[in-house]
Short mmCIF file of C-alpha atoms in Angstrom, two decimals:
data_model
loop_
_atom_site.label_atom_id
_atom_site.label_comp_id
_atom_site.label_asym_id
_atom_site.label_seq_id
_atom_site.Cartn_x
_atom_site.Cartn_y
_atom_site.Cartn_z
CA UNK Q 159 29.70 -11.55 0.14
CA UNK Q 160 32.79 -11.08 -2.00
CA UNK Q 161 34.66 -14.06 -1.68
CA UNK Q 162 38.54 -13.58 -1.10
CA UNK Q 163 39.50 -15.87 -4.62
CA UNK Q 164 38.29 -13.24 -6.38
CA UNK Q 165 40.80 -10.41 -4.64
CA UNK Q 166 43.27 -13.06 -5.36
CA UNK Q 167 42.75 -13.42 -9.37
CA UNK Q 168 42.34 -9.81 -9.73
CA UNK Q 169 45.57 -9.31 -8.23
CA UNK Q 170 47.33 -11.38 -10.72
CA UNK Q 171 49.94 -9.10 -12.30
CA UNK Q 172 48.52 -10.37 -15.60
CA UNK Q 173 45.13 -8.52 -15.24
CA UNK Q 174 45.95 -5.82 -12.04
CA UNK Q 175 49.21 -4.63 -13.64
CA UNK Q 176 48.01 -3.72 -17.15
CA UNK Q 177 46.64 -0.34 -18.98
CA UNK Q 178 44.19 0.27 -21.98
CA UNK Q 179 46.79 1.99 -24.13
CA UNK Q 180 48.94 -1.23 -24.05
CA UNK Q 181 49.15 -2.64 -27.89
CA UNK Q 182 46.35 -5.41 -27.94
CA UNK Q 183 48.86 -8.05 -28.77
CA UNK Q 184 50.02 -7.56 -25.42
CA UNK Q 185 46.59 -7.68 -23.38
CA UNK Q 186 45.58 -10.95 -25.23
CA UNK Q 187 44.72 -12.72 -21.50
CA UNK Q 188 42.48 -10.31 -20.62
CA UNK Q 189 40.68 -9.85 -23.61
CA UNK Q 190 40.22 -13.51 -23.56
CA UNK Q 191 38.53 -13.38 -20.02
CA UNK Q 192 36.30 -9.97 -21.53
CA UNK Q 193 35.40 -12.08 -24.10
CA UNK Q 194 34.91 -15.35 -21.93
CA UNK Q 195 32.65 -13.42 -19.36
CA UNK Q 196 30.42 -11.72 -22.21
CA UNK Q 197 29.63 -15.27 -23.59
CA UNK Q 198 28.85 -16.23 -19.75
CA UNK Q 199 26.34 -13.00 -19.64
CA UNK Q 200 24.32 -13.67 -22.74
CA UNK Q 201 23.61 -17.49 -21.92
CA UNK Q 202 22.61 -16.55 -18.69
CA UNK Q 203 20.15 -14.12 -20.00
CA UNK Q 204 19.63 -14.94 -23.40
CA UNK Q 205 20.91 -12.45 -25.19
CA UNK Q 206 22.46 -11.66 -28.49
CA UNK Q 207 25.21 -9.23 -27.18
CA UNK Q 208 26.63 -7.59 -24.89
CA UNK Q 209 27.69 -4.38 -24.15
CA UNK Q 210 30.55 -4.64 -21.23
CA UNK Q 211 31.85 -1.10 -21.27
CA UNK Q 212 28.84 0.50 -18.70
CA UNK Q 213 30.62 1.51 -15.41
CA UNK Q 214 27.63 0.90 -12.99
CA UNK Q 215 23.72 0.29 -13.20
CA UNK Q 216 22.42 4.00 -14.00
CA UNK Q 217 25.29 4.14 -16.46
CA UNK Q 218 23.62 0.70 -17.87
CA UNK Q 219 20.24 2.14 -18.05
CA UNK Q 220 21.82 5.02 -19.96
CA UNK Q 221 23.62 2.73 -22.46
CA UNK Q 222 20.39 0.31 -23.53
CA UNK Q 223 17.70 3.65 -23.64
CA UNK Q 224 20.68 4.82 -25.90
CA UNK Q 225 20.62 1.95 -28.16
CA UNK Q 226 16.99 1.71 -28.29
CA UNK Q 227 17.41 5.68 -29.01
CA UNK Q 228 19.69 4.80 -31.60
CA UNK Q 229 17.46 2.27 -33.44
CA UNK Q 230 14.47 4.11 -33.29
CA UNK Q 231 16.37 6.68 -35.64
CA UNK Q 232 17.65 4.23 -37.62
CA UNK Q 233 13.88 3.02 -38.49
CA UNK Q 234 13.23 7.05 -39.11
CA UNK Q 235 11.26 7.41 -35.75
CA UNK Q 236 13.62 9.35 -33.58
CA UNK Q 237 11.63 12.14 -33.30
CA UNK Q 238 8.15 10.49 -33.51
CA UNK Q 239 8.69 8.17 -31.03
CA UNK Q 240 9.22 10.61 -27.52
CA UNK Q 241 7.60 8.80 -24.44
CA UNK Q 242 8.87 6.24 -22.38
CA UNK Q 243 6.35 4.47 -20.12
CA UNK Q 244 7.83 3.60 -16.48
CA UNK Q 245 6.10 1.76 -13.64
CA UNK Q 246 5.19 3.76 -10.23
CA UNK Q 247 7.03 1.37 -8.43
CA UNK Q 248 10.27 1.87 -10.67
CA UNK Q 249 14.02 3.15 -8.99
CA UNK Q 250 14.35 6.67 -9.50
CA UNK Q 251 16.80 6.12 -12.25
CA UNK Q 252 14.43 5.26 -15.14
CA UNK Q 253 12.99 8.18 -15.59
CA UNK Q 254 16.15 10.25 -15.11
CA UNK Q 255 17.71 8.16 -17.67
CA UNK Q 256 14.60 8.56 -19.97
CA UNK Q 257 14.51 12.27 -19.53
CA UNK Q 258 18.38 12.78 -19.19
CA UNK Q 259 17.66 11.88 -23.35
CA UNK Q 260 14.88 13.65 -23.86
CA UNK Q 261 11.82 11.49 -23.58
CA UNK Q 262 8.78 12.24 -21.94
CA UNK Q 263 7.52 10.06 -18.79
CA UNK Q 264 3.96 8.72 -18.43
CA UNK Q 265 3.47 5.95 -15.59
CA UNK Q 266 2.13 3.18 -15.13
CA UNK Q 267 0.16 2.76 -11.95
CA UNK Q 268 0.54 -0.61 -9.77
CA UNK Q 269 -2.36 -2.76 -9.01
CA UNK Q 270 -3.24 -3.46 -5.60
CA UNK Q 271 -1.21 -6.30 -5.38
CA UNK Q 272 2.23 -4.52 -6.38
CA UNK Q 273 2.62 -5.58 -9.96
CA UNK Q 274 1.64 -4.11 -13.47
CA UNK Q 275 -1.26 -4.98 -15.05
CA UNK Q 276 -0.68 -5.39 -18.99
CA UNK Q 277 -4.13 -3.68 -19.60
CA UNK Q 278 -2.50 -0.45 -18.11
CA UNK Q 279 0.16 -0.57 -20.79
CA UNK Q 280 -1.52 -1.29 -23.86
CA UNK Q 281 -3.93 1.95 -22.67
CA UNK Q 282 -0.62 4.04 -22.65
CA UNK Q 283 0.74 2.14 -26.00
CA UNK Q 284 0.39 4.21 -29.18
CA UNK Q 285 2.83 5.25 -31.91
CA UNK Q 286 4.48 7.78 -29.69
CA UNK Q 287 5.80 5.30 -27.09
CA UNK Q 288 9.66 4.43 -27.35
CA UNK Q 289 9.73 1.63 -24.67
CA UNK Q 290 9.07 0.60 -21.28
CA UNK Q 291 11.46 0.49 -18.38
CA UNK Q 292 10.27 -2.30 -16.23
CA UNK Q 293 11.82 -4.05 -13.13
CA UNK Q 294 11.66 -7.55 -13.02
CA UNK Q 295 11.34 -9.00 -10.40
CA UNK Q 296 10.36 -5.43 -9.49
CA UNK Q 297 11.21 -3.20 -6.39
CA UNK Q 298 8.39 -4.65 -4.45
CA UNK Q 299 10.27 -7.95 -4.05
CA UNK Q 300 7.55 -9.66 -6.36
CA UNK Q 301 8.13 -11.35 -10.21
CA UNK Q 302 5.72 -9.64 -12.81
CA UNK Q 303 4.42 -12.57 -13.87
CA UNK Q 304 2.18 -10.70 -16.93
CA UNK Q 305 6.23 -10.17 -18.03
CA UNK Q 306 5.20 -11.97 -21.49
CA UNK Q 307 2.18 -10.11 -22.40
CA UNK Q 308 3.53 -6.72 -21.27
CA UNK Q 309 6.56 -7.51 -24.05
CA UNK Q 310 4.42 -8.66 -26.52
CA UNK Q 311 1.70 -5.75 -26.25
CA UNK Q 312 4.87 -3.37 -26.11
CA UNK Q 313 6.84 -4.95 -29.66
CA UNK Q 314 3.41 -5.08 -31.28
CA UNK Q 315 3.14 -1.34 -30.69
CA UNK Q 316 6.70 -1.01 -32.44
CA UNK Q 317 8.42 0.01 -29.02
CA UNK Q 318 11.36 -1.41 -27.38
CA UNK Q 319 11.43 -3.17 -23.62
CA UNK Q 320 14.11 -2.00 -21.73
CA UNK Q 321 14.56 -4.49 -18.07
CA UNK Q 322 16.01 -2.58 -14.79
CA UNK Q 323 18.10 -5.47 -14.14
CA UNK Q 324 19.20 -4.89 -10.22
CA UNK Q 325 17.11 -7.64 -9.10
CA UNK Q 326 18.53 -10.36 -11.64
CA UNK Q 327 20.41 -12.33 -8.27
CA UNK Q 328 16.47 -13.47 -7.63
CA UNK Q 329 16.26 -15.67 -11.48
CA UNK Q 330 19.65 -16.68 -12.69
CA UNK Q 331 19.12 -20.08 -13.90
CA UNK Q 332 15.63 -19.72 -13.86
CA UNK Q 333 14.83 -17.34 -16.18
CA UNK Q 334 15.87 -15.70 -19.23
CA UNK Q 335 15.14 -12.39 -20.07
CA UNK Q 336 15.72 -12.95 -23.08
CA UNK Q 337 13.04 -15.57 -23.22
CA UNK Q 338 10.53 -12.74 -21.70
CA UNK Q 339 10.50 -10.82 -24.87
CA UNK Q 340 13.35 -8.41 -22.99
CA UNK Q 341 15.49 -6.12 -25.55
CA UNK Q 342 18.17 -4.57 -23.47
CA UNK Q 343 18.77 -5.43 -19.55
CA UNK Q 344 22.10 -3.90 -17.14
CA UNK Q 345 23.45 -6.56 -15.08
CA UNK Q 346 24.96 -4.81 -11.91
CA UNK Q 347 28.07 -7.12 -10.91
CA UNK Q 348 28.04 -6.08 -7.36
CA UNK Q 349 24.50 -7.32 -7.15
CA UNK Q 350 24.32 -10.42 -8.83
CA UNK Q 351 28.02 -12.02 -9.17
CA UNK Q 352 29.82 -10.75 -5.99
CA UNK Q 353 32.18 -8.00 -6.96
CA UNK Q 354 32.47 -4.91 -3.91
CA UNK Q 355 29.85 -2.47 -3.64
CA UNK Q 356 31.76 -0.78 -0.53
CA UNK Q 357 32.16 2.32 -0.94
CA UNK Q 358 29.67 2.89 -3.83
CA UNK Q 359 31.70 1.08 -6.02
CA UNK Q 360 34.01 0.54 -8.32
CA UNK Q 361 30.30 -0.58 -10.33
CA UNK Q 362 30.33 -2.92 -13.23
CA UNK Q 363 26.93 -2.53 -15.31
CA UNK Q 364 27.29 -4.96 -18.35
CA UNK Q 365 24.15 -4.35 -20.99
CA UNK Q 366 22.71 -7.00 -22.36
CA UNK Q 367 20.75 -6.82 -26.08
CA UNK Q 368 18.41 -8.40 -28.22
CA UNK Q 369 19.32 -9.49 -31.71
CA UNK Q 370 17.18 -6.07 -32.96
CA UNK Q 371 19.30 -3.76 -30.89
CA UNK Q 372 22.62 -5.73 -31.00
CA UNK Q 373 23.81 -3.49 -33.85
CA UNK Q 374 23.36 -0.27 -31.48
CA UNK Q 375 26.13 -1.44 -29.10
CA UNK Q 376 28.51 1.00 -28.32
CA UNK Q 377 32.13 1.08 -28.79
CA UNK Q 378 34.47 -0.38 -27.94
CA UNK Q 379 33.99 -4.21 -28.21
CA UNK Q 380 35.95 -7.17 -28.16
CA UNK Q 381 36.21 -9.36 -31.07
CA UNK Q 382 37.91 -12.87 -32.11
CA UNK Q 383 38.59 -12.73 -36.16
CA UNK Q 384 41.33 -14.98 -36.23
CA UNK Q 385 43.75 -16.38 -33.91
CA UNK Q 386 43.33 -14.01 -31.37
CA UNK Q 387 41.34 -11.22 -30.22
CA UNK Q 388 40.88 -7.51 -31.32
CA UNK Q 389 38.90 -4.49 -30.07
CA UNK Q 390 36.69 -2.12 -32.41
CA UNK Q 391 37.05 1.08 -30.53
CA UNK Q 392 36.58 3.59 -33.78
CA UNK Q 393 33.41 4.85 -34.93
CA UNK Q 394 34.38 4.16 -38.75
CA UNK Q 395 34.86 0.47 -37.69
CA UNK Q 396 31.42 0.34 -36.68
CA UNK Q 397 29.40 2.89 -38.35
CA UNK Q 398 25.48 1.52 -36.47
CA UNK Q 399 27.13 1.76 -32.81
CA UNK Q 400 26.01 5.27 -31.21
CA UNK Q 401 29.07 5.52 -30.06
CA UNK Q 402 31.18 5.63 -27.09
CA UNK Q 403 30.04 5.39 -23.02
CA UNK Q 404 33.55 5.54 -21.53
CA UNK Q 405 36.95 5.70 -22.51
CA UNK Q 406 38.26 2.37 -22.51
CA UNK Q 407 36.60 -1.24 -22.04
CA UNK Q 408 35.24 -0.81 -18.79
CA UNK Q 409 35.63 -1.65 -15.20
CA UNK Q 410 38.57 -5.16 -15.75
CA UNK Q 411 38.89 -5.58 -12.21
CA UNK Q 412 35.10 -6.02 -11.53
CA UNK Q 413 35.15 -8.70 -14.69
CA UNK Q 414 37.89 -10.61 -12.84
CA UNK Q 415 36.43 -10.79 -10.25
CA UNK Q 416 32.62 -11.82 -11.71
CA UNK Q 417 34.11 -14.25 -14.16
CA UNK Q 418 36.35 -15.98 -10.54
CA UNK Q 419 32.60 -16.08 -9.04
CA UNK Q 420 30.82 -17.74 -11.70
CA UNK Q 421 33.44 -20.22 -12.49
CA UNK Q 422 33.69 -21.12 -8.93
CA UNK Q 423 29.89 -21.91 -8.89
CA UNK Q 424 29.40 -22.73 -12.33
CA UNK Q 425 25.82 -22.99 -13.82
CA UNK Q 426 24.21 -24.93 -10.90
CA UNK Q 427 25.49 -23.14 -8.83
CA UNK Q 428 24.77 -19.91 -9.52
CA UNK Q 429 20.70 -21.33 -10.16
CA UNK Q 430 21.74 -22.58 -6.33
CA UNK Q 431 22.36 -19.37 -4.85
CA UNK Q 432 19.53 -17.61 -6.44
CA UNK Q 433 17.61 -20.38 -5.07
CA UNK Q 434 19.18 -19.35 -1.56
CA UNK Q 435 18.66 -15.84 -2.13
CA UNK Q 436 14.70 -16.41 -2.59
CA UNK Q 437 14.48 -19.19 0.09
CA UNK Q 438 15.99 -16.73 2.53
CA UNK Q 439 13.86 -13.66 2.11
CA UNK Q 440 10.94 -15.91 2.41
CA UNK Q 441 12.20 -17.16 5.76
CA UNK Q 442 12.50 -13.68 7.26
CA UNK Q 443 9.10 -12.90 5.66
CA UNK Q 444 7.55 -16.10 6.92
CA UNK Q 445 8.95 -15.82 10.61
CA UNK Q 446 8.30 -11.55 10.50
CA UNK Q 447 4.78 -11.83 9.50
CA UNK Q 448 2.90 -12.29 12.74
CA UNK Q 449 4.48 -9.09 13.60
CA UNK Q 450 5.58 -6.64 10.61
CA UNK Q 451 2.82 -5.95 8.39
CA UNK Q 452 3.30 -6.80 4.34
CA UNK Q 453 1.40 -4.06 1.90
CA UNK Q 454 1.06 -6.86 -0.87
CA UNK Q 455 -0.41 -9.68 1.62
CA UNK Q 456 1.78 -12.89 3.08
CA UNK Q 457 2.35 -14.25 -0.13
CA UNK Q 458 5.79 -15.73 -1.43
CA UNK Q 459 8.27 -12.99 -2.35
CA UNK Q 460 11.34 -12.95 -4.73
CA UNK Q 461 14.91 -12.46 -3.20
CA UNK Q 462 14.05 -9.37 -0.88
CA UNK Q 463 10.87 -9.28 1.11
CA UNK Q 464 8.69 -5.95 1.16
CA UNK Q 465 7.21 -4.42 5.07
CA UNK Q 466 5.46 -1.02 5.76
CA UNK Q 467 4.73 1.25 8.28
CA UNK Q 468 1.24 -0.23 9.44
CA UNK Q 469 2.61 -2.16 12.36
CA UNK Q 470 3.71 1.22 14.02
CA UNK Q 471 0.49 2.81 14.15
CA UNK Q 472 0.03 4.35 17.21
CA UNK Q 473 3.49 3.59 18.72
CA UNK Q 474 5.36 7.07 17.75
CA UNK Q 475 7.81 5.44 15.94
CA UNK Q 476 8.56 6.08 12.52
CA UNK Q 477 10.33 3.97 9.99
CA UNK Q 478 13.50 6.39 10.24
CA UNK Q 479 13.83 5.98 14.03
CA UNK Q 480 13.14 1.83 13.68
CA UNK Q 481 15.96 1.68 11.21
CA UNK Q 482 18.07 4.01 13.53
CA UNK Q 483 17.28 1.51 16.27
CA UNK Q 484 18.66 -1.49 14.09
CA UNK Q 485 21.89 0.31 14.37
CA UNK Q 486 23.12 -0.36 17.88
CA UNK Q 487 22.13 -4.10 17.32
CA UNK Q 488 24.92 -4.30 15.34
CA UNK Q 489 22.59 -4.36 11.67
CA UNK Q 490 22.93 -2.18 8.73
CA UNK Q 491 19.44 -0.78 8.20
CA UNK Q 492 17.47 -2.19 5.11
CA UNK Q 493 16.42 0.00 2.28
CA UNK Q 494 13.74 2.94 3.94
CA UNK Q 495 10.96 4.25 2.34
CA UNK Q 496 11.22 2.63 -1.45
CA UNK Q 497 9.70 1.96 -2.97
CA UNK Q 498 7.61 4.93 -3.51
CA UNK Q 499 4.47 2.92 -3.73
CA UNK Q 500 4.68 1.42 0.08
CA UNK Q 501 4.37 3.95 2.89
CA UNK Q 502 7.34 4.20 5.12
CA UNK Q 503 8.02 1.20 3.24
CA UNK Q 504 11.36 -1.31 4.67
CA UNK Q 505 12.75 -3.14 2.01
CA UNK Q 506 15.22 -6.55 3.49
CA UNK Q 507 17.34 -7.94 1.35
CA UNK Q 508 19.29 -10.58 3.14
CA UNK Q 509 20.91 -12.02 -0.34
CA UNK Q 510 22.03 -15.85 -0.59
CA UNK Q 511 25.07 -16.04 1.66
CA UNK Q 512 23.45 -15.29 4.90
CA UNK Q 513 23.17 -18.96 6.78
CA UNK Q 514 20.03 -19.41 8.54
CA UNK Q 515 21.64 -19.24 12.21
CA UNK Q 516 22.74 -15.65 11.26
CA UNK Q 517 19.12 -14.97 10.17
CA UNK Q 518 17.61 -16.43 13.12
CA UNK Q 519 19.62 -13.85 14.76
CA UNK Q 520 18.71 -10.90 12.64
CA UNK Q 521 14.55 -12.19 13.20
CA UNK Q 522 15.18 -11.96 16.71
CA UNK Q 523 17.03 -8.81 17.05
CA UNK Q 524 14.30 -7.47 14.30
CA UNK Q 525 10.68 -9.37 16.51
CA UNK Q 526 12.63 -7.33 19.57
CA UNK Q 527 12.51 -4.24 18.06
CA UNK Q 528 8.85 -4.60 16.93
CA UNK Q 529 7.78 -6.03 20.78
CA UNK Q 530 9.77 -2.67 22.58
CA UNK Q 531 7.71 -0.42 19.82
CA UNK Q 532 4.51 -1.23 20.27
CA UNK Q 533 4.67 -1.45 23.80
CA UNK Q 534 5.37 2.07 23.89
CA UNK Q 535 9.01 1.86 25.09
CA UNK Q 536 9.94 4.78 22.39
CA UNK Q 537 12.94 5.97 24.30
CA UNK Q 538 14.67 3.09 22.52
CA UNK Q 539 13.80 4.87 19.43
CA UNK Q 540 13.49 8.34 19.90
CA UNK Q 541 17.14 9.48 19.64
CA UNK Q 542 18.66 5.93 18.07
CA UNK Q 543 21.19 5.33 17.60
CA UNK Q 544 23.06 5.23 21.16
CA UNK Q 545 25.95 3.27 20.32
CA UNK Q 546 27.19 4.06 16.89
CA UNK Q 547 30.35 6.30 16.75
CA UNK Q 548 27.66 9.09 15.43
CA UNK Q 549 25.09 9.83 17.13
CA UNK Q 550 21.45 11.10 14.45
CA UNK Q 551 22.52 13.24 12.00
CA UNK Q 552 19.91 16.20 10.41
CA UNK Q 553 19.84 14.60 7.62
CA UNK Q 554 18.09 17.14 5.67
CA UNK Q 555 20.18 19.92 6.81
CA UNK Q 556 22.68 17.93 5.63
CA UNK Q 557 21.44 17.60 2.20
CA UNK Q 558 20.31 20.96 1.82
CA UNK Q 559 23.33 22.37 3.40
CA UNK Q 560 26.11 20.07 3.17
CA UNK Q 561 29.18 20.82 4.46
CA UNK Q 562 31.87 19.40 1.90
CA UNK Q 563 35.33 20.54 3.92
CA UNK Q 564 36.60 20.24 7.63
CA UNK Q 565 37.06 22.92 9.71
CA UNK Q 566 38.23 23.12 12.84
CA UNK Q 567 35.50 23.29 16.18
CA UNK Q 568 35.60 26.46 17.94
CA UNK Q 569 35.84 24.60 21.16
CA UNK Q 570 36.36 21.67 23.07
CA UNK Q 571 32.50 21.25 23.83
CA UNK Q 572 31.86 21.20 20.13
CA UNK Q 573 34.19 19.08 19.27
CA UNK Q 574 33.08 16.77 22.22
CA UNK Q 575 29.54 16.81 19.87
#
């Protein structure tokens, strides 16, 4: 849900009309608000600093691994110090970001009941390891609730914790990462505090840092020395930063908009609507139970609730042609087939604004679905979906052999298709 304020404030010609390369003395407002929404980030996670300039999550992940990079050198253990351990269960982009910078990837298996078990890590642990990159709560939908021992067992071994921060909308105002022993978490905006993910974007992914890595935060920055505010963008200014991410401050439109949200809701409010967010994936999980089947057991879940493939057995359905099915009952399909962990794994994410009549709806539509599948009524599947303006794609044709221009059909027939 991005609510319509927030359009409204970042419209103001006082924050949509202005450009990086104006004189700071003339940008004073909006440095105020970068300023104003940092301070906002590190209470709500604990955090020493914050690192604002990150365009989107990946581009997060990127920026903390790089200030944990840059502080391991600092201690003279850049090269020494080569492996970063990452959970089974992680998003793909933990170990691209670890080996995008040249670290080596060992995993850490799951346990059977979808978490990580602390005695895993302090096997892998030895004066080679860098860090961990750890979810939490993790792409399962469940909190790792050995979060404390796993940090401590990591610092102890002289590594860093890095925290995949996408699922933050599940703890704000209940938890601190900081408090968890984390050193460096992304915050993705579009996620957590409202601002549009249509389209892929614009993304906002702020980095959060522990007091150790704080002086690894890259340029530029927004200070207050006096009066008014100022921004260290030069690498002589700053000689610890690694540097610069992007060219300018980041994505200002994105902080209008998350700064609008949270003082809209304000603290209890924003502990309210991860409340919401929890309350509501346990709803769909407690009324889909009798008929979806859960890898991890009906236990309580976080703010998304995890199914598999199980209750299809037999039926000739696949995940794929389920989630094309959801299509011409008017749903965006959930997240297919991730985590890795989960076979043909369906990931629901219905998020705090959803009101329970509109989820009543979606357990209905979704109990429907499940009824015409297993009673063998696959034609409702099979070539799914009917009713959208395109019909199934080949999806790995289309991946393999995209076509990335528009040419005219050859006839009327194919054009018809």
């Amino acid at each position: 849900h991005n609510p319509r304020l927030n359009e409204k404030m970042a419209r103001l010609p006082g924050f949509g009309d202005i450009h990086p390369l104006q004189p700071v003395s003339t940008v004073q407002g909006a440095l105020e608000l970068i300023d104003m929404l940092a301070a906002w980030l590190m209470e709500e996670t604990g955090m020493a600093a914050v690192a604002m300039s990150p365009k989107a999550g990946a581009h997060g992940e990127l920026c903390g691994m790089m200030a944990i990079k840059a502080a391991l050198e600092a201690r003279g253990e850049g090269d020494t110090r080569n492996v970063v351990l990452v959970p089974e269960s992680a998003h793909g982009t933990n170990p691209a970001t670890a080996a995008l910078l040249g670290y080596s990837v060992k995993a850490i298996p799951a346990r059977k009941d979808g978490t990580v078990n602390p005695d895993e890590v302090k096997a892998l642990l030895d004066e080679t390891v860098a860090g961990i990159m750890l979810t939490n709560p993790n792409t399962c939908g469940l909190f790792e609730r050995d979060i404390i021992a796993i940090a401590d067992a990591v610092h102890e071994a002289g590594a860093y914790f890095y925290c995949d921060g996408a699922n933050f909308n599940a703890i704000v105002g209940k938890a601190r990462p900081g408090d968890l022993g984390v050193d460096a978490m992304h915050i993705n905006l579009h996620k957590t505090f409202s601002t549009p993910h249509g389209g892929g974007g614009p993304g906002a992914g702020p980095v959060v840092l522990s007091e150790a890595l704080a002086p690894f935060a890259p340029l530029p920055y927004v200070t207050r020395p006096g009066d008014g505010f100022a921004v260290v963008e030069h690498e002589g200014e700053d000689p610890k930063s690694f540097g610069r991410l992007t060219a300018f401050h980041g994505q200002m439109g994105m902080f209008v908009r998350a700064l609008s949200y949270m003082l809209s809701h304000g603290s209890d409010g924003l502990k309210k609507a991860s409340e919401d967010a929890v309350l509501n994936a346990n709803y769909v999980r407690a009324r889909l139970s009798d008929l979806m089947s859960l890898p991890f057991g009906n236990k309580p879940c976080m703010h998304e609730v995890l199914f598999d493939d199980s209750f299809l057995k037999d039926t000739g359905v696949t995940t794929l042609d389920f989630a094309k099915a959801m299509i011409d009952e008017g749903y965006h399909p959930m997240t297919m087939y991730f985590p890795l962990v989960v076979h043909g794994a369906m990931l629901i994410e219905p998020t705090e604004s959803e009101s329970k009549a509109s989820l009543d709806l979606f357990i209905a539509t979704m109990r429907d679905l499940v009824m015409d599948a297993k009673a063998g009524k696959t034609e409702r599947f099979a070539g799914a979906p009917y009713y959208a303006p395109r019909r199934r794609l080949d999806e790995t044709q289309a991946a393999r052999k995209p076509r990335l221009s528009w040419t005219p059909p050859e006839s009327i027939g194919e054009a018809a298709e």
